[in-house]
Structure formats: structure tokens, C-alpha cells
Coordinates of C-alpha atoms in Angstrom, one line a residue:
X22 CA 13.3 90.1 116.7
X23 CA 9.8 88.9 116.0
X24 CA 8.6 85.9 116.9
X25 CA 7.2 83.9 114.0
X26 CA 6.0 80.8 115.5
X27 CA 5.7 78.5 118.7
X28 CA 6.1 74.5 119.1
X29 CA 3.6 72.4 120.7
X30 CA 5.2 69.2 122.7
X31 CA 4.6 67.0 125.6
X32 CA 7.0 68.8 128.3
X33 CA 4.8 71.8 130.0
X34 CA 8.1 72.3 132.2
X35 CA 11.5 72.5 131.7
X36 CA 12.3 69.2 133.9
X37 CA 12.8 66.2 131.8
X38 CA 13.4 67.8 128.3
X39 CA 16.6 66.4 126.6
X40 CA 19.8 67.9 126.5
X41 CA 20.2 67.5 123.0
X42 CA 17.9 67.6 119.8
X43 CA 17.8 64.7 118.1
X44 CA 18.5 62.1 121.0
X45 CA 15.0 60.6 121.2
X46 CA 13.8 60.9 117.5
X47 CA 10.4 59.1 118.4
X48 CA 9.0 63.0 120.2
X49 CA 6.7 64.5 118.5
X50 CA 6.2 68.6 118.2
X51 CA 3.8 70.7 116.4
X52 CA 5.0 74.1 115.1
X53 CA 2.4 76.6 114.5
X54 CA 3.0 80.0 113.1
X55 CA 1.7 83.3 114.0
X56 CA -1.6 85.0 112.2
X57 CA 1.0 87.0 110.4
X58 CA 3.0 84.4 109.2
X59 CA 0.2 81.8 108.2
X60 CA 1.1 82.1 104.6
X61 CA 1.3 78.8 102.4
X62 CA 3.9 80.4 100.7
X63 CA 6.5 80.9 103.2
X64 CA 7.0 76.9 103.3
X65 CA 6.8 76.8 99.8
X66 CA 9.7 74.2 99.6
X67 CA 10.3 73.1 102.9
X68 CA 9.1 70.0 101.8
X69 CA 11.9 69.0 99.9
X70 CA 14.2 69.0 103.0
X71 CA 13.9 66.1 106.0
X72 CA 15.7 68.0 108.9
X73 CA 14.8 72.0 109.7
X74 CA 16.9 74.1 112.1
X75 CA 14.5 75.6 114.6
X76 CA 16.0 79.5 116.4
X77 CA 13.8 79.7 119.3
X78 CA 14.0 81.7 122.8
X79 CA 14.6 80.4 126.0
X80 CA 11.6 81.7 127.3
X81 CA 12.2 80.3 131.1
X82 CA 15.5 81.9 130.7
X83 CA 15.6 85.9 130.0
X84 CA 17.4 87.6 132.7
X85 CA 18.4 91.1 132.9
X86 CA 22.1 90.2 134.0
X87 CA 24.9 87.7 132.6
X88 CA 27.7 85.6 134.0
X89 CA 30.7 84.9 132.1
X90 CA 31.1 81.5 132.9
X91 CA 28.6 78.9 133.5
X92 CA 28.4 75.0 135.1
X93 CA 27.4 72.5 132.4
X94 CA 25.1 69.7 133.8
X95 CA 27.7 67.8 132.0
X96 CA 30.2 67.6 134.1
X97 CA 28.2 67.4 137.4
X98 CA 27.5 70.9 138.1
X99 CA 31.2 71.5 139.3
X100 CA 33.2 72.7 137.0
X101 CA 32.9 76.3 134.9
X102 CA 33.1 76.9 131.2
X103 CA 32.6 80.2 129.8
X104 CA 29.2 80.7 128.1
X105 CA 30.4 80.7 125.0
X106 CA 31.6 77.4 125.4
X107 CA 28.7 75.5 126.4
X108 CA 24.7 75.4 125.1
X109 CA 23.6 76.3 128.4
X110 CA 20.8 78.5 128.6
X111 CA 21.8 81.2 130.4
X112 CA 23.4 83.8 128.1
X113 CA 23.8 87.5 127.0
X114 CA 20.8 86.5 124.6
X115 CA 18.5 83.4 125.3
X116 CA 18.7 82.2 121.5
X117 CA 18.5 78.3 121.3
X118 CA 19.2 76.5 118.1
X119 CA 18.0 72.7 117.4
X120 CA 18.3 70.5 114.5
X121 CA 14.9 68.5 114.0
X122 CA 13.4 66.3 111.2
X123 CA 10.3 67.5 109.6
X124 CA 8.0 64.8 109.1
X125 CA 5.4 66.5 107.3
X126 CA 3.4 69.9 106.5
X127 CA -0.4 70.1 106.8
X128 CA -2.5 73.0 106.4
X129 CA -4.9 73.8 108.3
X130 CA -7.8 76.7 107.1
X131 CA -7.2 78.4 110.7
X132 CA -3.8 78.1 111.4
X133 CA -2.1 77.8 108.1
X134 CA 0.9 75.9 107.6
X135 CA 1.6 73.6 110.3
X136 CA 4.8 71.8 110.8
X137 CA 4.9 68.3 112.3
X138 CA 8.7 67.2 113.6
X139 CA 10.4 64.7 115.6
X140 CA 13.4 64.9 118.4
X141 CA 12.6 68.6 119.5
X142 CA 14.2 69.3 122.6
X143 CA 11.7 72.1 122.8
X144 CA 9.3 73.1 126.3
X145 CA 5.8 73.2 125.2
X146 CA 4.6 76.8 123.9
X147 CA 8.5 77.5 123.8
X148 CA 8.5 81.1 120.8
X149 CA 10.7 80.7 117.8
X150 CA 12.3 83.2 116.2
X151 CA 13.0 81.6 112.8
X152 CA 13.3 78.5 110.8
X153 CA 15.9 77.3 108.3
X154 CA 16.6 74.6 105.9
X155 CA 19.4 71.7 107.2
X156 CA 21.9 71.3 104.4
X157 CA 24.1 68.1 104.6
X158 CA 27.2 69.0 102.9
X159 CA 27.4 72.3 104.9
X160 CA 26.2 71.9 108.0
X161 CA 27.4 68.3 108.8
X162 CA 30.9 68.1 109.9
X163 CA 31.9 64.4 110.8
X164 CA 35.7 65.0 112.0
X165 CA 34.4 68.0 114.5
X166 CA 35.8 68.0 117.3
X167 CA 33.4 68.4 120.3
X168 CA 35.2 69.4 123.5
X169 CA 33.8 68.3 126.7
X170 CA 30.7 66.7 124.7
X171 CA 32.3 65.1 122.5
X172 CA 31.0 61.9 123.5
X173 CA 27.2 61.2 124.1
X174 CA 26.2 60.0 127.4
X175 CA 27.1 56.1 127.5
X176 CA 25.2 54.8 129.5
X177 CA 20.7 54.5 129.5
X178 CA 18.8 53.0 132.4
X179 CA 16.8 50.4 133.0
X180 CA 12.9 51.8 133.2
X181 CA 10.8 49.8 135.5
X182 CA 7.3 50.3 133.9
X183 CA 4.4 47.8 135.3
X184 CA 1.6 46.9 133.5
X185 CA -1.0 48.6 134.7
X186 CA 0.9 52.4 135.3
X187 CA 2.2 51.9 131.3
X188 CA -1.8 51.5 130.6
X189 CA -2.5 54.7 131.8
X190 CA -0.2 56.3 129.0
X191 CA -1.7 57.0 125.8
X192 CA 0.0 53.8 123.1
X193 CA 1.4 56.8 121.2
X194 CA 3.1 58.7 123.8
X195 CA 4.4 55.1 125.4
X196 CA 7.8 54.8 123.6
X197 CA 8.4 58.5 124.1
X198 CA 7.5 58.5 127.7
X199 CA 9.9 55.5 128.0
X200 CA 12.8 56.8 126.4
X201 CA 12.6 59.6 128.2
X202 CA 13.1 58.3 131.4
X203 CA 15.8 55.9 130.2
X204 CA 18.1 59.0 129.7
X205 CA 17.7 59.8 132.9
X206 CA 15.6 63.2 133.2
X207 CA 17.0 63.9 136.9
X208 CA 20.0 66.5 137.4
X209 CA 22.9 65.2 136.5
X210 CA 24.4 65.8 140.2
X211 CA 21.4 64.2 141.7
X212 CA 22.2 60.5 143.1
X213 CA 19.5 60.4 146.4
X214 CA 17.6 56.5 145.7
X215 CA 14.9 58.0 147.8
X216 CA 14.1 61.1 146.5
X217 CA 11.1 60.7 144.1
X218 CA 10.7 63.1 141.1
X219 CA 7.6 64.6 139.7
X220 CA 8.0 64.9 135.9
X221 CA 4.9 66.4 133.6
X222 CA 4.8 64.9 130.5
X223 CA 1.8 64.8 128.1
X224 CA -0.7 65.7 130.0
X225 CA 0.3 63.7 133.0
X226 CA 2.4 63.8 136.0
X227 CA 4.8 60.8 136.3
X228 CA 6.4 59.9 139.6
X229 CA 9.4 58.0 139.6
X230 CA 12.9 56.3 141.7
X231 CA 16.3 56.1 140.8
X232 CA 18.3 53.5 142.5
X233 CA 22.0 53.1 140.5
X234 CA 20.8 52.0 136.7
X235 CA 17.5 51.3 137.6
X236 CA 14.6 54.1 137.2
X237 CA 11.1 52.7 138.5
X238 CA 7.7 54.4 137.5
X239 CA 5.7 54.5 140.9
X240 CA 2.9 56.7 139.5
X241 CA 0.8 57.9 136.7
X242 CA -2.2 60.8 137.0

């Protein structure tokens, strides 16, 4: 396997990416291709289609040894599901697999073909092995049924944001930043009210509370 490209996005850590692709479709990535692969005509195309799926590695992930069965954040941490019933990251082979929407292609006279999307679920600098056309009629399938996930989480909180720490964040990283935190970037299983968390995000550390519904921003830097 070769890798062919690597995303550029706002989460230098794992901690606060979303579960999901496609839940918050305002983040922004960058997918820049290896020298080898800058070639204008590989994307030749690509244009024509609004969502790309994006094979990538789980970088943070490779291990030398696999479990059979795995604890989806999910359902709380509790409960096993074999790997092959779950997206966690821990498998056999770390291959991810997310469904974003290409927004545009630019080149650039260094880098080639670069690929602007939206709702990557993607660590910064994460390596992708390959990229793919979304089809509709194929790979849509509206009466799936989705086992444990078959329903999205319900519920968003409340983000306590004042003035003055929301000014620190750059106006186009704001609704991102936001939306983040409103789906709640903690462990699921985590419920202390004191406890604060440290999440990086965009070039800044963001410090935070979680009391019930309500998520409150203490600090930016």
C-alpha cells in the first residue's frame, strides 16, 4: 500500500475529532498529494462529483497485535462488539474510510492538485491511501439498517462561549470550533463537572467544563 496523499485539518490530536464524517459539514481539510502523485491528470474529473470517499490509515493506531472484540464509545465503553462490527480504530488493518464533500480543486505550481473538502473527520497530517468518486445510486442506501448506530446522537449541548474568549478564534474557524464542542468532544463515559479538558484545535488550545447539557469555554491560547 502506498500512500498517495495526506489531509491538512484543524485537530493536531486525536481528542475532539468527530465520530462520524459528515456530522459538522462547516470543517474544512486540505488534501495534498505526494511528489509522485502531483499529476493534474489524476483528478481529471473529479470535479464533476460533490462528495469523494477518502481510504486513509489510522496512523495513531498501528499495533502489532489484534483483539477480536472491541468497546464502542457508543455505548459507554461497556459493552463489546466484535471489530468487525464497529468503525473503531483498532483493527487487523488500521484502514479508515470517510465520505466528504469536495468543495473545489486548485492547483498549485508546487504541490499540484490540491483538494479542498468539508466534514472530514480526519487528524491533521493523517496518510491516505486512496480516493474515490461517491456515486448516489450505489452507494446510498436509505432503508439500511444500522445496528447499534442506527440513530445519531440526539442530543447537542449548550456551548457557553463569552465574548472576549470567542474573539480570540479566528471568524472562520468560529462556527467550526463551536460545533465542535456542541457534540460533545469528551469520552463518551466521561460525566466529572469538574474535570476540565484541554482540546487543540486550529492552532489553539481550548479549555473547557461540562456540567449536564451545558459545555463552558474557560480558555483560549
Amino acid at each position: 500500500m502506498k500512500v498517495i496523499a495526506h489531509i491538512h485539518t484543524d485537530f493536531p490530536t486525536k481528542f475532539g475529532i468527530p465520530r462520524q464524517s459528515g456530522i459538522i459539514p462547516s470543517l474544512q481539510g486540505r488534501i495534498v498529494f505526494e511528489p509522485e502523485y502531483r499529476n493534474a491528470e489524476a483528478v481529471r474529473g473529479l470535479e464533476d462529483f460533490s462528495y469523494i470517499w477518502l481510504l486513509w490509515e489510522f496512523s495513531q493506531a498501528v499495533r502489532d497485535t489484534w483483539s477480536p472484540t472491541v468497546r464502542p464509545p457508543r455505548l459507554g465503553g461497556n459493552v463489546r462488539k466484535g471489530v468487525f462490527a464497529t468503525r473503531s480504530p483498532f483493527r487487523p488493518n488500521p484502514i479508515g474510510l470517510s465520505s466528504v464533500r469536495l468543495e473545489h480543486i486548485e492547483f498549485d505550481a508546487k504541490l499540484g492538485p490540491v483538494l479542498y473538502v468539508t466534514g472530514a473527520d480526519l487528524m491533521d497530517g493523517t496518510p491516505i491511501f486512496d480516493i474515490k468518486p461517491y456515486i448516489a445510486y450505489t452507494d446510498s442506501h436509505p432503508d439500511a439498517v444500522s445496528g447499534f448506530a442506527s440513530t445519531p446522537a440526539e442530543y447537542l449541548l449548550e456551548v457557553d462561549f463569552a465574548e472576549e474568549l470567542l474573539q480570540k478564534v479566528p471568524e472562520n474557524q468560529r462556527e467550526s470550533l463551536i460545533e465542535v464542542l456542541a457534540h460533545d468532544p469528551r469520552p463518551q463515559y466521561h460525566a466529572d463537572p469538574e474535570r476540565v479538558y484541554g482540546m487543540e484545535f486550529g492552532g489553539m488550545e481550548v479549555k473547557f467544563k461540562v456540567n449536564h447539557d451545558l459545555l463552558t469555554v474557560l480558555e483560549i491560547s
